[in-house]
Short mmCIF file of C-alpha atoms and ligand atoms in Angstrom, two decimals:
data_model
loop_
_atom_site.label_atom_id
_atom_site.label_comp_id
_atom_site.label_asym_id
_atom_site.label_seq_id
_atom_site.Cartn_x
_atom_site.Cartn_y
_atom_site.Cartn_z
CA MET A 7 80.74 112.68 71.19
CA ASP A 8 80.17 109.56 68.77
CA THR A 9 80.34 106.18 70.42
CA HIS A 10 79.27 104.40 67.34
CA ALA A 11 79.61 106.74 64.35
CA GLY A 12 75.99 107.95 63.78
CA LEU A 13 74.45 105.37 65.32
CA HIS A 14 72.19 105.39 68.49
CA SER A 15 73.85 104.16 72.04
CA GLN A 16 72.13 102.71 75.18
CA ALA A 17 73.29 104.58 78.32
CA ILE A 18 72.38 103.57 81.73
CA LEU A 19 72.73 107.45 83.46
CA THR A 20 74.16 107.71 87.35
CA ILE A 21 73.44 110.76 89.64
CA ASN A 22 75.19 110.72 92.96
CA ALA A 23 73.60 114.04 94.42
CA GLY A 24 75.68 115.49 96.46
CA SER A 25 74.81 118.51 98.76
CA SER A 26 75.97 120.86 96.60
CA SER A 27 77.68 118.83 94.04
CA ILE A 28 75.62 115.97 91.32
CA LYS A 29 78.48 113.17 90.34
CA PHE A 30 77.04 111.66 86.85
CA SER A 31 78.67 108.81 83.87
CA LEU A 32 76.82 107.51 80.96
CA PHE A 33 77.97 103.74 80.20
CA LEU A 34 77.39 101.88 77.81
CA VAL A 35 75.34 98.97 77.85
CA PRO A 36 75.22 95.78 77.86
CA GLN A 37 78.90 95.91 78.27
CA LEU A 38 78.61 99.68 81.11
CA ASN A 39 81.74 100.49 79.36
CA GLN A 40 82.03 104.13 81.06
CA ILE A 41 81.92 107.21 78.39
CA ILE A 42 81.32 110.11 80.65
CA ALA A 43 81.97 110.99 84.13
CA GLY A 44 81.52 114.18 85.23
CA GLN A 45 80.62 116.17 88.27
CA ILE A 46 78.58 119.57 88.78
CA ASP A 47 80.13 121.41 91.28
CA GLY A 48 78.84 124.31 93.22
CA ILE A 49 75.40 124.01 92.93
CA GLY A 50 73.55 127.74 95.13
CA GLY A 51 76.85 129.41 93.32
CA GLU A 52 79.63 129.51 90.63
CA SER A 53 78.53 126.08 88.81
CA HIS A 54 81.16 124.03 86.37
CA ILE A 55 80.58 121.25 85.00
CA LYS A 56 83.71 118.62 85.15
CA VAL A 57 83.89 116.11 82.73
CA LYS A 58 86.32 112.88 82.06
CA LEU A 59 85.76 111.52 78.74
CA ALA A 60 86.80 108.09 78.23
CA SER A 61 87.85 108.94 74.97
CA LYS A 62 90.65 110.85 75.57
CA ASN A 63 92.34 110.54 78.78
CA ILE A 64 91.97 114.02 80.45
CA ASP A 65 89.75 116.35 82.06
CA GLU A 66 87.54 119.19 81.00
CA THR A 67 85.90 121.86 83.05
CA ILE A 68 82.94 123.09 81.33
CA ILE A 69 82.59 126.78 82.75
CA LEU A 70 78.82 127.23 82.54
CA PRO A 71 77.44 129.64 80.27
CA ASN A 72 76.90 133.51 82.03
CA GLY A 73 73.93 133.82 84.50
CA SER A 74 73.36 129.96 84.45
CA ARG A 75 73.73 129.81 88.36
CA PRO A 76 71.05 127.10 89.42
CA GLN A 77 69.96 127.09 92.27
CA ASN A 78 68.97 123.35 93.16
CA HIS A 79 69.56 120.08 92.12
CA ARG A 80 66.73 120.19 89.52
CA GLU A 81 68.23 123.16 87.37
CA ALA A 82 71.36 122.03 88.35
CA LEU A 83 70.61 118.21 86.87
CA SER A 84 68.12 120.17 83.56
CA PHE A 85 71.63 121.45 82.95
CA LEU A 86 73.29 118.65 83.11
CA ILE A 87 70.12 116.78 80.73
CA ASP A 88 71.01 120.13 78.34
CA TRP A 89 74.25 118.94 78.45
CA LEU A 90 74.05 115.66 77.84
CA HIS A 91 71.71 116.34 74.46
CA GLN A 92 74.11 118.70 72.90
CA PHE A 93 77.08 116.15 73.60
CA ALA A 94 75.83 112.77 73.77
CA LYS A 95 73.23 113.16 71.17
CA ASP A 96 73.54 109.54 69.59
CA VAL A 97 72.59 108.67 73.07
CA ASP A 98 69.31 106.73 74.10
CA VAL A 99 69.09 106.90 78.60
CA ILE A 100 67.60 104.25 79.36
CA ALA A 101 67.42 103.88 82.93
CA VAL A 102 68.60 106.24 86.04
CA GLY A 103 70.64 104.54 88.18
CA HIS A 104 70.94 106.76 91.82
CA ARG A 105 73.25 106.73 95.01
CA VAL A 106 70.72 107.10 97.97
CA VAL A 107 72.39 107.04 101.17
CA HIS A 108 69.84 105.97 103.28
CA GLY A 109 67.74 102.46 102.87
CA GLY A 110 66.57 102.76 106.63
CA GLN A 111 66.19 99.57 108.15
CA LYS A 112 63.35 98.37 105.39
CA TYR A 113 65.77 98.35 102.16
CA SER A 114 68.42 96.23 101.83
CA ALA A 115 69.06 95.44 98.28
CA PRO A 116 68.54 97.81 94.82
CA THR A 117 65.25 98.67 94.47
CA LEU A 118 62.88 100.61 91.59
CA ILE A 119 61.93 103.67 92.55
CA THR A 120 58.02 104.11 93.06
CA ASP A 121 55.88 106.49 94.48
CA ALA A 122 55.39 103.76 97.47
CA VAL A 123 59.12 103.88 97.46
CA MET A 124 59.12 107.50 97.19
CA LYS A 125 57.01 107.80 100.23
CA ASP A 126 59.49 105.49 102.32
CA LEU A 127 62.20 107.22 101.10
CA ASP A 128 60.58 110.69 101.87
CA ALA A 129 59.78 109.12 106.09
CA LEU A 130 63.86 108.46 105.99
CA MET A 131 64.77 112.29 105.72
CA VAL A 132 64.76 112.45 109.38
CA LEU A 133 67.68 109.65 109.41
CA ALA A 134 70.08 112.18 107.32
CA PRO A 135 69.15 114.45 107.53
CA LEU A 136 71.60 115.84 104.89
CA HIS A 137 72.17 113.85 102.34
CA GLU A 138 68.80 112.39 102.46
CA PRO A 139 66.83 115.16 100.71
CA HIS A 140 69.79 116.04 98.43
CA ASN A 141 69.50 112.21 97.18
CA LEU A 142 65.71 112.70 96.29
CA ALA A 143 65.90 116.15 94.58
CA GLY A 144 68.11 114.20 92.76
CA ILE A 145 66.35 111.87 91.92
CA ARG A 146 62.46 113.65 91.27
CA ALA A 147 64.28 115.76 88.57
CA THR A 148 65.70 112.61 86.98
CA GLN A 149 61.81 111.35 86.60
CA GLU A 150 60.97 115.28 85.76
CA SER A 151 63.24 115.11 82.89
CA PHE A 152 62.80 111.94 81.76
CA GLY A 153 59.49 110.62 82.57
CA GLY A 154 58.79 106.73 81.85
CA ILE A 155 61.92 105.44 82.58
CA PRO A 156 62.79 104.01 85.19
CA GLN A 157 64.30 104.85 88.27
CA ILE A 158 67.20 102.71 91.00
CA ALA A 159 67.79 103.72 94.76
CA CYS A 160 71.40 101.68 95.15
CA PHE A 161 71.56 102.36 98.65
CA ASP A 162 74.57 103.21 100.59
CA THR A 163 73.23 101.27 104.16
CA ALA A 164 72.07 98.49 102.58
CA PHE A 165 75.26 96.51 102.41
CA HIS A 166 75.52 96.08 105.88
CA ARG A 167 71.66 94.73 106.98
CA THR A 168 73.31 91.13 107.40
CA HIS A 169 74.13 92.65 110.19
CA LYS A 170 73.46 91.11 113.49
CA PHE A 171 71.69 92.69 116.74
CA VAL A 172 74.55 93.47 119.12
CA ASP A 173 76.59 94.86 116.13
CA ASP A 174 73.57 97.75 114.88
CA CYS A 175 71.97 98.22 118.27
CA TYR A 176 72.88 100.87 120.88
CA ALA A 177 73.04 100.61 125.06
CA ILE A 178 70.08 103.59 125.29
CA PRO A 179 66.05 102.20 125.68
CA ARG A 180 65.05 99.56 123.27
CA TYR A 181 61.89 101.73 121.67
CA PHE A 182 64.73 104.01 120.57
CA TYR A 183 65.84 101.23 118.32
CA LYS A 184 62.34 100.52 117.10
CA GLN A 185 62.16 104.34 116.53
CA GLY A 186 65.23 103.16 113.35
CA VAL A 187 67.85 104.70 116.18
CA CYS A 188 70.65 101.95 115.71
CA ARG A 189 73.91 101.51 113.72
CA TYR A 190 73.46 101.75 109.84
CA GLY A 191 77.02 101.73 108.49
CA PHE A 192 77.40 102.99 104.59
CA HIS A 193 79.47 103.50 102.52
CA GLY A 194 78.06 100.23 101.28
CA LEU A 195 77.91 100.96 97.40
CA SER A 196 81.94 101.29 97.64
CA TYR A 197 82.33 97.67 99.73
CA GLU A 198 79.82 96.41 97.48
CA TYR A 199 82.50 96.75 94.65
CA ILE A 200 85.48 96.29 96.76
CA THR A 201 83.93 93.11 97.92
CA ASP A 202 82.73 91.77 93.78
CA ARG A 203 87.08 92.68 92.89
CA LEU A 204 88.63 90.04 95.79
CA ILE A 205 86.39 87.60 94.55
CA HIS A 206 87.76 88.10 90.92
CA LEU A 207 91.36 89.00 92.42
CA PHE A 208 91.82 86.97 95.60
CA PRO A 209 88.99 84.18 94.89
CA LYS A 210 90.30 82.12 98.41
CA ASP A 211 91.50 85.11 100.56
CA ALA A 212 88.10 86.68 99.58
CA ARG A 213 85.43 85.30 102.26
CA LYS A 214 87.96 85.16 105.19
CA LYS A 215 88.45 87.81 107.82
CA VAL A 216 88.21 90.88 105.55
CA ILE A 217 88.82 94.51 107.03
CA ILE A 218 88.64 97.23 103.60
CA ALA A 219 89.10 100.73 104.51
CA HIS A 220 87.65 103.41 102.79
CA LEU A 221 89.28 106.32 103.60
CA GLY A 222 88.22 109.19 101.03
CA ASN A 223 86.16 112.70 102.06
CA GLY A 224 83.99 110.47 104.56
CA ALA A 225 86.29 107.37 105.70
CA SER A 226 84.21 104.19 107.71
CA MET A 227 85.98 101.53 108.02
CA THR A 228 84.14 98.03 107.45
CA ALA A 229 84.74 94.11 108.39
CA LEU A 230 83.59 91.52 106.64
CA HIS A 231 83.70 88.26 106.95
CA HIS A 232 82.76 85.16 104.18
CA GLY A 233 82.19 87.92 102.29
CA ASP A 234 79.13 89.97 104.28
CA SER A 235 79.68 93.27 106.71
CA VAL A 236 79.63 91.74 110.02
CA ALA A 237 80.47 95.31 112.06
CA SER A 238 81.15 98.73 110.58
CA THR A 239 82.31 102.20 112.68
CA MET A 240 79.74 103.63 111.14
CA GLY A 241 76.89 104.04 112.63
CA PHE A 242 73.24 105.61 113.51
CA SER A 243 74.87 109.04 110.94
CA SER A 244 77.45 109.54 109.29
CA LEU A 245 79.28 111.10 111.79
CA ASP A 246 80.54 107.85 114.00
CA GLY A 247 84.15 106.41 113.60
CA LEU A 248 87.17 107.64 111.59
CA PRO A 249 87.51 110.97 111.77
CA MET A 250 87.01 112.53 108.07
CA GLY A 251 87.81 115.47 106.46
CA THR A 252 85.52 118.12 108.11
CA ARG A 253 83.79 114.96 110.57
CA CYS A 254 84.38 114.37 113.65
CA GLY A 255 84.00 110.21 113.63
CA GLU A 256 83.95 108.78 117.04
CA ILE A 257 82.86 110.85 119.93
CA ASP A 258 81.23 111.10 123.71
CA PRO A 259 78.17 112.19 123.62
CA GLY A 260 79.53 114.05 126.55
CA VAL A 261 80.48 116.75 124.17
CA LEU A 262 77.13 117.37 122.81
CA LEU A 263 75.29 117.93 126.17
CA TYR A 264 78.65 120.18 127.09
CA MET A 265 78.23 122.23 123.75
CA MET A 266 74.55 122.60 124.51
CA GLN A 267 74.53 123.54 128.31
CA HIS A 268 77.40 125.40 128.35
CA GLU A 269 78.55 127.08 124.99
CA GLY A 270 74.83 127.03 124.14
CA MET A 271 74.87 125.27 120.77
CA ASP A 272 71.69 124.34 119.57
CA ALA A 273 71.27 121.02 117.24
CA THR A 274 71.96 122.96 113.62
CA GLU A 275 75.23 124.87 115.53
CA ILE A 276 76.05 121.41 116.67
CA ALA A 277 75.29 120.36 113.18
CA ARG A 278 77.42 122.56 111.52
CA VAL A 279 80.59 121.86 113.99
CA LEU A 280 80.49 118.20 113.95
CA TYR A 281 79.92 117.97 109.42
CA GLN A 282 81.56 121.20 108.59
CA GLU A 283 84.92 121.76 110.79
CA SER A 284 85.69 119.03 112.92
CA GLY A 285 87.73 115.74 111.46
CA LEU A 286 91.26 116.31 109.81
CA LYS A 287 90.23 120.52 109.35
CA GLY A 288 89.28 121.12 113.08
CA LEU A 289 91.80 118.83 114.56
CA SER A 290 94.47 121.32 112.42
CA GLY A 291 93.39 123.98 113.74
CA GLY A 292 91.58 125.08 110.72
CA LEU A 293 94.64 124.50 107.73
CA SER A 294 93.24 121.85 106.20
CA ASN A 295 90.50 119.26 105.50
CA ASP A 296 92.82 117.91 102.62
CA MET A 297 95.66 115.07 103.41
CA ARG A 298 97.96 115.61 100.90
CA THR A 299 97.86 119.59 102.28
CA LEU A 300 98.16 118.00 105.87
CA GLU A 301 101.21 115.53 104.41
CA ASN A 302 103.12 118.98 103.15
CA CYS A 303 103.04 121.43 105.83
CA ASP A 304 105.53 121.04 108.39
CA LEU A 305 104.05 122.88 111.21
CA PRO A 306 102.60 120.28 114.85
CA GLU A 307 98.86 121.48 114.77
CA ALA A 308 98.96 119.30 110.98
CA LYS A 309 101.08 116.40 111.78
CA GLU A 310 98.68 115.65 115.45
CA ALA A 311 95.66 115.44 112.76
CA ILE A 312 97.63 112.69 111.67
CA ASP A 313 98.61 111.85 114.31
CA TYR A 314 95.09 111.39 115.52
CA TYR A 315 93.78 109.99 111.96
CA VAL A 316 96.20 107.15 112.44
CA LYS A 317 95.85 106.92 115.52
CA GLU A 318 92.20 105.86 115.22
CA VAL A 319 92.25 103.81 111.92
CA LYS A 320 94.21 101.55 113.93
CA ARG A 321 92.23 101.08 116.86
CA GLU A 322 89.38 100.38 114.17
CA ILE A 323 91.29 97.42 112.97
CA GLY A 324 92.01 96.44 116.45
CA ALA A 325 88.31 96.40 116.90
CA LEU A 326 87.44 95.11 113.66
CA THR A 327 89.57 91.96 114.19
CA ALA A 328 88.39 91.27 117.68
CA LEU A 329 85.16 91.34 116.82
CA MET A 330 85.71 89.09 113.88
CA ALA A 331 89.10 86.83 115.97
CA GLY A 332 91.24 87.00 113.83
CA LEU A 333 92.15 89.10 110.50
CA ASP A 334 93.15 87.72 106.98
CA VAL A 335 93.12 90.28 104.40
CA VAL A 336 92.65 94.61 104.38
CA VAL A 337 91.94 97.10 101.70
CA PHE A 338 92.57 100.61 101.64
CA THR A 339 90.68 102.96 99.24
CA GLY A 340 88.63 106.42 98.56
CA GLY A 341 90.59 108.68 97.93
CA ILE A 342 93.21 108.55 100.72
CA GLY A 343 93.33 104.38 100.38
CA GLU A 344 94.40 104.86 97.57
CA ASN A 345 96.58 107.73 97.07
CA SER A 346 98.41 108.20 100.07
CA ALA A 347 101.73 105.96 100.57
CA VAL A 348 102.27 107.89 103.82
CA ILE A 349 98.57 107.28 106.04
CA ARG A 350 99.00 102.87 104.18
CA GLY A 351 101.78 102.96 105.18
CA ARG A 352 101.73 104.39 108.96
CA VAL A 353 99.20 101.98 109.66
CA LEU A 354 100.82 98.89 108.58
CA ARG A 355 103.73 99.55 109.78
CA GLU A 356 102.42 100.37 112.84
CA MET A 357 100.45 97.06 113.12
CA ALA A 358 103.88 94.55 111.81
CA TRP A 359 102.32 92.92 115.22
CA ILE A 360 98.79 91.86 113.84
CA GLY A 361 101.55 89.61 111.78
CA ILE A 362 101.23 92.41 108.92
CA ASN A 363 104.37 93.52 106.61
CA LEU A 364 104.64 95.61 104.61
CA ASP A 365 106.50 95.79 101.02
CA GLU A 366 107.80 99.51 101.78
CA ALA A 367 108.17 99.80 97.96
CA LYS A 368 105.52 98.06 96.45
CA ASN A 369 103.51 100.08 99.04
CA LEU A 370 105.22 103.42 98.25
CA ASP A 371 104.62 102.47 94.40
CA GLY A 372 101.17 101.92 94.57
CA GLU A 373 100.69 98.18 93.74
CA VAL A 374 97.48 96.90 94.63
CA ILE A 375 98.99 93.74 96.84
CA ILE A 376 101.49 96.15 99.92
CA SER A 377 102.30 93.74 101.93
CA SER A 378 105.74 91.11 101.51
CA ASP A 379 105.52 87.22 100.92
CA SER A 380 105.94 86.59 103.89
CA SER A 381 103.10 88.76 105.34
CA ARG A 382 100.48 87.03 107.15
CA VAL A 383 98.23 89.37 106.24
CA LEU A 384 97.60 90.57 103.24
CA CYS A 385 97.42 93.88 102.23
CA LEU A 386 96.53 95.59 99.28
CA LYS A 387 94.99 98.82 97.98
CA ILE A 388 92.92 98.95 95.32
CA HIS A 389 90.29 101.89 93.30
CA THR A 390 87.00 101.98 94.72
CA ASP A 391 84.03 102.28 91.77
CA GLU A 392 80.97 103.30 93.40
CA GLU A 393 79.52 104.41 90.15
CA ARG A 394 79.84 100.60 87.99
CA VAL A 395 77.95 99.29 91.32
CA ILE A 396 74.99 101.41 90.42
CA ALA A 397 74.89 100.86 86.59
CA ARG A 398 75.18 97.02 87.05
CA HIS A 399 72.17 97.16 89.69
CA THR A 400 70.86 99.65 87.35
CA LEU A 401 70.53 97.42 84.11
CA GLU A 402 70.08 94.12 86.27
CA LEU A 403 66.89 95.12 87.46
CA SER A 404 65.40 97.84 84.81
CA ASP A 405 65.93 95.04 82.45
CA ASN A 406 62.92 94.11 80.25
CA ARG A 407 61.21 97.28 81.77
CA VAL A 408 63.09 99.97 79.70
CA VAL A 409 61.74 102.48 77.86
CA LYS A 410 63.80 103.57 75.52
CA ASN A 411 63.41 107.78 75.92
CA LYS A 412 65.92 109.84 74.24
CA VAL A 413 68.37 112.48 75.17
CA SER A 414 67.45 114.42 73.07
CA ASN A 415 63.58 113.76 73.95
CA VAL A 416 64.09 114.95 76.32
P1 LIG B 699 84.84 111.66 98.49
O1 LIG B 699 84.76 110.73 99.92
O2 LIG B 699 84.21 112.86 98.52
O3 LIG B 699 84.51 110.87 97.38
P2 LIG B 699 87.33 111.15 97.58
O4 LIG B 699 87.71 109.21 98.16
O5 LIG B 699 87.95 111.26 96.57
O6 LIG B 699 86.50 111.75 98.59
O7 LIG B 699 88.69 111.42 98.30
C1 LIG B 699 89.56 112.70 98.71
C2 LIG B 699 90.18 112.88 99.63
O8 LIG B 699 91.23 112.39 99.09
C3 LIG B 699 90.58 114.40 98.93
O9 LIG B 699 89.88 114.97 99.95
C4 LIG B 699 92.20 114.07 99.47
O10 LIG B 699 92.69 114.34 101.62
C5 LIG B 699 92.70 111.94 99.80
N1 LIG B 699 93.97 112.30 98.77
C6 LIG B 699 93.38 112.21 97.75
N2 LIG B 699 94.73 112.31 96.98
C7 LIG B 699 96.14 112.07 97.70
C8 LIG B 699 97.15 112.28 98.16
N3 LIG B 699 98.07 111.74 96.71
N4 LIG B 699 97.35 111.72 99.32
C9 LIG B 699 96.57 112.26 100.38
N5 LIG B 699 95.44 112.18 100.12
C10 LIG B 699 94.63 112.20 99.08
#
């Protein structure tokens, strides 16, 4: 890919390693122009790389060569680096930024990864056993491939470390809190991006009482005052709060006891049900975890799944508003928040009592401001970009530490 006609350009690589996929992006420095965004899917099975090039406004799917079946993140990253080598030969990767789901109570800001940090993160795996191991595998794989260049960890939990004790504790014996059993809140990189956009686009409103609804496959909401997170719907794990594509959201712990005591389910089986078989998928009777499918389905189970989803979003907006003693701005983001006029419309119409006046046409058109001029609460739809937050922090933290390293040398 020609970035600057024969000249070598420097870039930040961002890596977001999930359970069976790795999202990646290349940002040219110093302006952080995103030149490639992509995803390797199907790790452990039929893999392919999907990429979007800034130079072409189309998605391309690249099927890995026959027999290329990366079994783990290390192998998948090795494919990715080979691919980058061919595709972006004139780009020098100078630093790598990683999304890390859990930073525990200790990490409240992006951090340069050292051996000591990796030791801490290894110890945190117990707090996020379904996510953190993949994040750490991604870090190790890029460390092996890129040698000495700076690697930066950007934590999803860090944004919420501004909470007071009472907003983060559970009413269980206090020694659990000391062990790290408390509310962490997630999606922090998305909240950080939206907060920055708010400050840029609506400086007078950004510091008021704001709720950001990140509604994607995973979903949570965060209340912000003076630009700081004061409470979030997600808690100790990424299961709590809103129902999600396949995750249950808020649930009475008595249900888990029932599953153990009466259904004989062990922790692995319960985790599978709560993380993979619940949420929209579970409630729709297995129809789909995708809001688009449910919106286009006439079956009562699909309708009930959406009704429950809308009810929970309204309930959490009410709860967060009560905690802040007011509400001035609501922002929708994430796949559902950005694309579903149906969900935004239902939530906002049914919350007219709180001072929301939806502009139906603007909502249908997907404009940034979707409330009417007379609405007391400003309602917005803003596209999120977690990768850009990672790239920005990586550039800031790796400045002056950069060791040039060509993709072609790895
Ligand atoms: P992730 O949390 O994995 O990053 P996204 O934020 O991309 O996920 O959200 C993906 C979800 O967004 C899909 O599963 C789908 O339910 C929803 N979605 C995407 N486009 C639409 C749409 N046009 N209408 C309704 N829902 C949509």
